[in-house]
Amino acid sequence: MTVRRIASIGFLILLTTTALAETATEKAWSILNDASSNSSMEKREQAITALGLIRKDSHAEELAVKALSDGKVDVRNAAANALGAMDARESIPDLKKALKDPEISVVLSAAHALLMMKVPAAYEVYYAVLTGQRKSGQGLLADQRKMLSDPRKLATFGFETGVGFLPFGGIGMTAVKALTKDDTSPVRAAAAKILADDPDPKSGEALLTATEDKSWLVRAAALDAIARRGDRSFASKIEARMDDEKPVVQYVAAAAVLRLNEAPARHLRKKP
């Protein structure tokens, strides 16, 4: 077989492989395009969720952004989560608009997506989850207040959108789920932990208030967040929590005070 013959065969193989790849790509987009506009809500949700696997693709982002306006809540949730997974920074303005969605689950999904992209606007939502108020002092919409006061729904959306991650080390997931059946403290505690990275002084004050929350889980998470924020002026303000009725809160308060005061460890000599 001549060199020219071998080269011709190689070129044909390359063309065939390229054609197959293009055919597969076209088929893939056809599937996702059709499903994302399907009359079935379930199929739209599943297709939009799958788009989160595709990064740096303008068409995938366009489909997900369009889904933010879908008439079904589950599809809008999927859209926000997909955009976060894509790291779709061009969609930041659209996600900010989604923060005003009447459904709190969509708001949480959009906030989580923005948080993944380190957009400060996300903290507004976590502030509201912790305090029940917006930073502006305005109250929440009636439907949003209703959702925030519903432990089961808030917990469900929280765990689905990243707000309900284990809020405080040292407590097992079983305990978190047990608490969630009775109140919203695990999700509020998780929101407190997220606010550790919010430089806004209002969040610092909200965390300080949360150190006196009726839920020990929220108190512990707030102290943890205050310690991580690193504002040394808070050290004296949380000293009282070292006498908290809950031992775990005492421990976190003690560690937080030491961290904020940057105090060196003292090694006490044991008595003979």
Tab-separated table of C-alpha atoms in Angstrom:
chain	number	residue	atom	x	y	z
A	1	MET	CA	0.000	0.000	0.000
A	2	THR	CA	1.444	3.316	-1.080
A	3	VAL	CA	1.973	6.261	1.239
A	4	ARG	CA	-0.600	8.229	-0.747
A	5	ARG	CA	-3.128	5.419	-0.310
A	6	ILE	CA	-2.547	5.317	3.466
A	7	ALA	CA	-2.905	9.092	3.683
A	8	SER	CA	-6.194	8.962	1.770
A	9	ILE	CA	-7.599	6.301	4.101
A	10	GLY	CA	-6.527	8.305	7.139
A	11	PHE	CA	-8.218	11.407	5.768
A	12	LEU	CA	-11.446	9.488	5.147
A	13	ILE	CA	-11.391	8.135	8.701
A	14	LEU	CA	-10.906	11.660	10.044
A	15	LEU	CA	-13.818	12.970	7.988
A	16	THR	CA	-16.053	10.113	9.139
A	17	THR	CA	-15.157	10.673	12.806
A	18	THR	CA	-15.811	14.407	12.500
A	19	ALA	CA	-19.148	13.799	10.797
A	20	LEU	CA	-20.199	11.361	13.518
A	21	ALA	CA	-19.194	13.842	16.212
A	22	GLU	CA	-21.196	16.597	14.555
A	23	THR	CA	-24.175	14.285	14.222
A	24	ALA	CA	-23.970	13.378	17.916
A	25	THR	CA	-23.736	17.055	18.865
A	26	GLU	CA	-26.722	17.942	16.727
A	27	LYS	CA	-28.713	15.081	18.232
A	28	ALA	CA	-27.792	16.149	21.770
A	29	TRP	CA	-28.943	19.720	21.202
A	30	SER	CA	-32.099	18.535	19.497
A	31	ILE	CA	-32.963	16.465	22.572
A	32	LEU	CA	-32.328	19.308	25.012
A	33	ASN	CA	-34.014	21.971	22.867
A	34	ASP	CA	-37.160	19.887	22.518
A	35	ALA	CA	-37.282	18.861	26.172
A	36	SER	CA	-36.702	22.370	27.509
A	37	SER	CA	-39.835	23.575	25.715
A	38	ASN	CA	-41.895	20.409	26.199
A	39	SER	CA	-45.469	20.734	27.453
A	40	SER	CA	-44.561	18.397	30.320
A	41	MET	CA	-43.323	20.333	33.341
A	42	GLU	CA	-41.354	17.314	34.520
A	43	LYS	CA	-39.478	17.015	31.234
A	44	ARG	CA	-38.700	20.734	31.171
A	45	GLU	CA	-37.380	20.582	34.722
A	46	GLN	CA	-35.227	17.542	33.988
A	47	ALA	CA	-33.806	19.017	30.791
A	48	ILE	CA	-32.995	22.359	32.404
A	49	THR	CA	-31.350	20.576	35.326
A	50	ALA	CA	-29.220	18.600	32.872
A	51	LEU	CA	-28.037	21.848	31.272
A	52	GLY	CA	-26.066	22.493	34.442
A	53	LEU	CA	-23.519	19.967	33.183
A	54	ILE	CA	-22.638	22.215	30.229
A	55	ARG	CA	-20.157	25.006	30.909
A	56	LYS	CA	-19.165	28.006	28.829
A	57	ASP	CA	-21.889	27.506	26.244
A	58	SER	CA	-24.046	30.504	25.366
A	59	HIS	CA	-26.937	28.440	24.037
A	60	ALA	CA	-27.181	26.366	27.213
A	61	GLU	CA	-27.183	29.581	29.239
A	62	GLU	CA	-29.890	31.078	27.018
A	63	LEU	CA	-32.133	28.056	27.564
A	64	ALA	CA	-31.641	28.227	31.327
A	65	VAL	CA	-32.228	31.992	31.480
A	66	LYS	CA	-35.426	31.585	29.492
A	67	ALA	CA	-36.548	28.933	31.990
A	68	LEU	CA	-36.246	31.475	34.823
A	69	SER	CA	-39.533	32.875	33.487
A	70	ASP	CA	-41.281	29.511	33.253
A	71	GLY	CA	-44.764	29.356	34.727
A	72	LYS	CA	-43.840	26.414	36.955
A	73	VAL	CA	-41.869	26.883	40.151
A	74	ASP	CA	-39.881	23.656	39.799
A	75	VAL	CA	-38.626	24.688	36.372
A	76	ARG	CA	-37.564	28.112	37.633
A	77	ASN	CA	-35.725	26.432	40.508
A	78	ALA	CA	-33.961	24.135	38.066
A	79	ALA	CA	-32.998	27.098	35.898
A	80	ALA	CA	-31.390	29.011	38.754
A	81	ASN	CA	-29.523	25.944	39.972
A	82	ALA	CA	-28.322	25.138	36.455
A	83	LEU	CA	-26.993	28.661	35.919
A	84	GLY	CA	-25.092	28.425	39.182
A	85	ALA	CA	-23.605	25.080	38.181
A	86	MET	CA	-22.596	26.535	34.812
A	87	ASP	CA	-20.927	29.525	36.481
A	88	ALA	CA	-22.937	31.534	33.962
A	89	ARG	CA	-21.789	35.042	34.835
A	90	GLU	CA	-23.627	36.604	31.917
A	91	SER	CA	-26.828	35.536	33.676
A	92	ILE	CA	-26.109	37.457	36.904
A	93	PRO	CA	-28.611	40.256	36.063
A	94	ASP	CA	-31.288	37.627	35.400
A	95	LEU	CA	-30.542	35.824	38.657
A	96	LYS	CA	-30.771	39.121	40.535
A	97	LYS	CA	-34.248	39.602	39.065
A	98	ALA	CA	-35.119	36.100	40.264
A	99	LEU	CA	-34.403	37.251	43.828
A	100	LYS	CA	-37.755	39.056	43.584
A	101	ASP	CA	-39.664	35.919	42.591
A	102	PRO	CA	-42.840	35.490	44.685
A	103	GLU	CA	-41.806	31.906	45.478
A	104	ILE	CA	-39.187	31.726	48.222
A	105	SER	CA	-37.827	28.476	46.790
A	106	VAL	CA	-36.865	30.274	43.576
A	107	VAL	CA	-35.353	33.099	45.603
A	108	LEU	CA	-33.229	30.592	47.530
A	109	SER	CA	-32.141	28.871	44.318
A	110	ALA	CA	-31.155	32.173	42.721
A	111	ALA	CA	-29.322	33.255	45.868
A	112	HIS	CA	-27.381	30.003	45.956
A	113	ALA	CA	-26.398	30.443	42.301
A	114	LEU	CA	-25.221	34.000	42.967
A	115	LEU	CA	-23.347	32.860	46.057
A	116	MET	CA	-21.490	30.283	43.946
A	117	MET	CA	-20.399	33.165	41.722
A	118	LYS	CA	-19.506	35.313	44.757
A	119	VAL	CA	-22.099	37.989	44.004
A	120	PRO	CA	-22.828	40.080	47.157
A	121	ALA	CA	-26.550	40.362	46.355
A	122	ALA	CA	-26.936	36.763	47.527
A	123	TYR	CA	-26.337	37.784	51.124
A	124	GLU	CA	-29.563	39.793	51.130
A	125	VAL	CA	-31.496	36.539	50.971
A	126	TYR	CA	-29.561	34.761	53.703
A	127	TYR	CA	-29.977	37.838	55.886
A	128	ALA	CA	-33.734	37.573	55.361
A	129	VAL	CA	-33.718	33.845	56.149
A	130	LEU	CA	-31.913	34.520	59.428
A	131	THR	CA	-33.812	37.628	60.516
A	132	GLY	CA	-37.140	37.511	58.677
A	133	GLN	CA	-36.466	41.016	57.344
A	134	ARG	CA	-34.650	42.574	54.427
A	135	LYS	CA	-31.557	44.676	55.038
A	136	SER	CA	-33.513	47.686	53.837
A	137	GLY	CA	-35.867	47.211	56.769
A	138	GLN	CA	-38.776	46.388	54.486
A	139	GLY	CA	-40.869	43.369	55.297
A	140	LEU	CA	-41.019	40.289	53.125
A	141	LEU	CA	-43.879	39.520	50.768
A	142	ALA	CA	-46.778	37.655	52.358
A	143	ASP	CA	-45.995	34.444	50.459
A	144	GLN	CA	-42.327	34.692	51.406
A	145	ARG	CA	-43.166	35.169	55.090
A	146	LYS	CA	-45.460	32.164	54.906
A	147	MET	CA	-42.705	30.013	53.420
A	148	LEU	CA	-40.117	31.162	55.958
A	149	SER	CA	-42.466	30.196	58.769
A	150	ASP	CA	-43.142	26.729	57.341
A	151	PRO	CA	-40.417	24.440	58.759
A	152	ARG	CA	-40.960	21.511	56.425
A	153	LYS	CA	-41.099	23.525	53.210
A	154	LEU	CA	-38.202	25.758	54.164
A	155	ALA	CA	-36.110	22.749	55.110
A	156	THR	CA	-36.938	20.971	51.869
A	157	PHE	CA	-35.986	23.944	49.724
A	158	GLY	CA	-33.030	24.670	51.951
A	159	PHE	CA	-31.478	21.255	51.519
A	160	GLU	CA	-32.179	21.332	47.778
A	161	THR	CA	-30.615	24.746	47.225
A	162	GLY	CA	-27.586	24.545	49.449
A	163	VAL	CA	-28.924	26.540	52.388
A	164	GLY	CA	-29.486	23.420	54.407
A	165	PHE	CA	-25.964	22.056	54.441
A	166	LEU	CA	-24.762	20.867	57.835
A	167	PRO	CA	-24.907	24.227	59.623
A	168	PHE	CA	-22.635	23.497	62.519
A	169	GLY	CA	-19.943	20.894	63.065
A	170	GLY	CA	-20.445	18.518	65.941
A	171	ILE	CA	-24.099	17.758	65.298
A	172	GLY	CA	-25.034	14.762	63.200
A	173	MET	CA	-27.253	14.920	60.140
A	174	THR	CA	-29.836	12.781	61.934
A	175	ALA	CA	-30.128	15.435	64.612
A	176	VAL	CA	-30.426	18.157	61.990
A	177	LYS	CA	-33.285	16.335	60.281
A	178	ALA	CA	-34.993	15.754	63.615
A	179	LEU	CA	-34.759	19.457	64.436
A	180	THR	CA	-36.034	20.371	61.008
A	181	LYS	CA	-39.287	18.536	61.654
A	182	ASP	CA	-40.047	20.945	64.470
A	183	ASP	CA	-38.543	24.278	63.476
A	184	THR	CA	-36.523	26.200	60.921
A	185	SER	CA	-33.385	26.446	63.025
A	186	PRO	CA	-31.098	24.276	60.836
A	187	VAL	CA	-31.724	26.424	57.764
A	188	ARG	CA	-31.476	29.670	59.740
A	189	ALA	CA	-28.241	28.427	61.275
A	190	ALA	CA	-26.903	27.627	57.825
A	191	ALA	CA	-27.836	31.131	56.674
A	192	ALA	CA	-25.923	32.536	59.642
A	193	LYS	CA	-22.819	30.584	58.637
A	194	ILE	CA	-23.046	31.989	55.101
A	195	LEU	CA	-23.222	35.550	56.441
A	196	ALA	CA	-19.743	35.064	57.888
A	197	ASP	CA	-18.443	36.142	54.473
A	198	ASP	CA	-20.727	39.164	54.096
A	199	PRO	CA	-18.735	42.346	54.869
A	200	ASP	CA	-21.898	44.409	55.396
A	201	PRO	CA	-22.017	45.677	59.026
A	202	LYS	CA	-25.766	44.991	59.067
A	203	SER	CA	-25.045	41.291	58.772
A	204	GLY	CA	-22.620	41.546	61.666
A	205	GLU	CA	-25.309	43.122	63.831
A	206	ALA	CA	-27.827	40.496	62.722
A	207	LEU	CA	-25.407	37.761	63.760
A	208	LEU	CA	-24.874	39.422	67.120
A	209	THR	CA	-28.631	39.456	67.673
A	210	ALA	CA	-28.778	35.811	66.621
A	211	THR	CA	-26.375	34.853	69.424
A	212	GLU	CA	-29.377	35.303	71.724
A	213	ASP	CA	-31.768	33.309	69.545
A	214	LYS	CA	-34.043	30.803	71.260
A	215	SER	CA	-32.487	28.033	69.164
A	216	TRP	CA	-29.114	26.856	70.450
A	217	LEU	CA	-28.220	25.764	66.918
A	218	VAL	CA	-28.700	29.304	65.617
A	219	ARG	CA	-26.767	30.735	68.574
A	220	ALA	CA	-23.842	28.413	67.926
A	221	ALA	CA	-23.825	29.102	64.189
A	222	ALA	CA	-23.994	32.863	64.760
A	223	LEU	CA	-21.038	32.733	67.154
A	224	ASP	CA	-19.112	30.643	64.651
A	225	ALA	CA	-19.836	33.190	61.914
A	226	ILE	CA	-18.843	36.128	64.124
A	227	ALA	CA	-15.525	34.452	64.873
A	228	ARG	CA	-14.850	33.914	61.182
A	229	ARG	CA	-15.741	37.516	60.307
A	230	GLY	CA	-12.837	38.587	62.498
A	231	ASP	CA	-14.250	41.839	63.880
A	232	ARG	CA	-12.445	42.111	67.214
A	233	SER	CA	-14.934	44.674	68.523
A	234	PHE	CA	-17.423	41.821	68.860
A	235	ALA	CA	-15.303	39.904	71.364
A	236	SER	CA	-16.651	41.624	74.472
A	237	LYS	CA	-20.191	41.494	73.097
A	238	ILE	CA	-20.282	37.698	72.978
A	239	GLU	CA	-18.570	36.951	76.285
A	240	ALA	CA	-21.929	36.345	77.988
A	241	ARG	CA	-22.508	33.360	75.746
A	242	MET	CA	-19.699	31.530	77.527
A	243	ASP	CA	-22.316	31.054	80.265
A	244	ASP	CA	-24.938	29.751	77.838
A	245	GLU	CA	-27.190	26.983	79.115
A	246	LYS	CA	-26.099	24.769	76.219
A	247	PRO	CA	-22.539	23.402	76.552
A	248	VAL	CA	-21.865	23.411	72.807
A	249	VAL	CA	-22.723	27.128	72.666
A	250	GLN	CA	-20.342	27.750	75.563
A	251	TYR	CA	-17.568	25.993	73.669
A	252	VAL	CA	-18.103	27.944	70.457
A	253	ALA	CA	-18.347	31.213	72.386
A	254	ALA	CA	-15.099	30.492	74.210
A	255	ALA	CA	-13.284	29.660	70.983
A	256	ALA	CA	-14.756	32.726	69.287
A	257	VAL	CA	-13.605	35.026	72.099
A	258	LEU	CA	-10.091	33.600	71.905
A	259	ARG	CA	-9.972	33.894	68.136
A	260	LEU	CA	-11.175	37.497	68.160
A	261	ASN	CA	-8.762	38.449	70.924
A	262	GLU	CA	-5.977	36.475	69.260
A	263	ALA	CA	-5.077	35.184	72.699
A	264	PRO	CA	-2.262	32.619	72.948
A	265	ALA	CA	-3.046	29.310	74.602
A	266	ARG	CA	-2.203	29.013	78.268
A	267	HIS	CA	-0.766	25.723	79.406
A	268	LEU	CA	-1.625	25.310	83.057
A	269	ARG	CA	0.677	23.131	85.127
A	270	LYS	CA	-1.105	20.214	86.722
A	271	LYS	CA	-0.917	19.984	90.470
A	272	PRO	CA	1.284	17.131	91.713
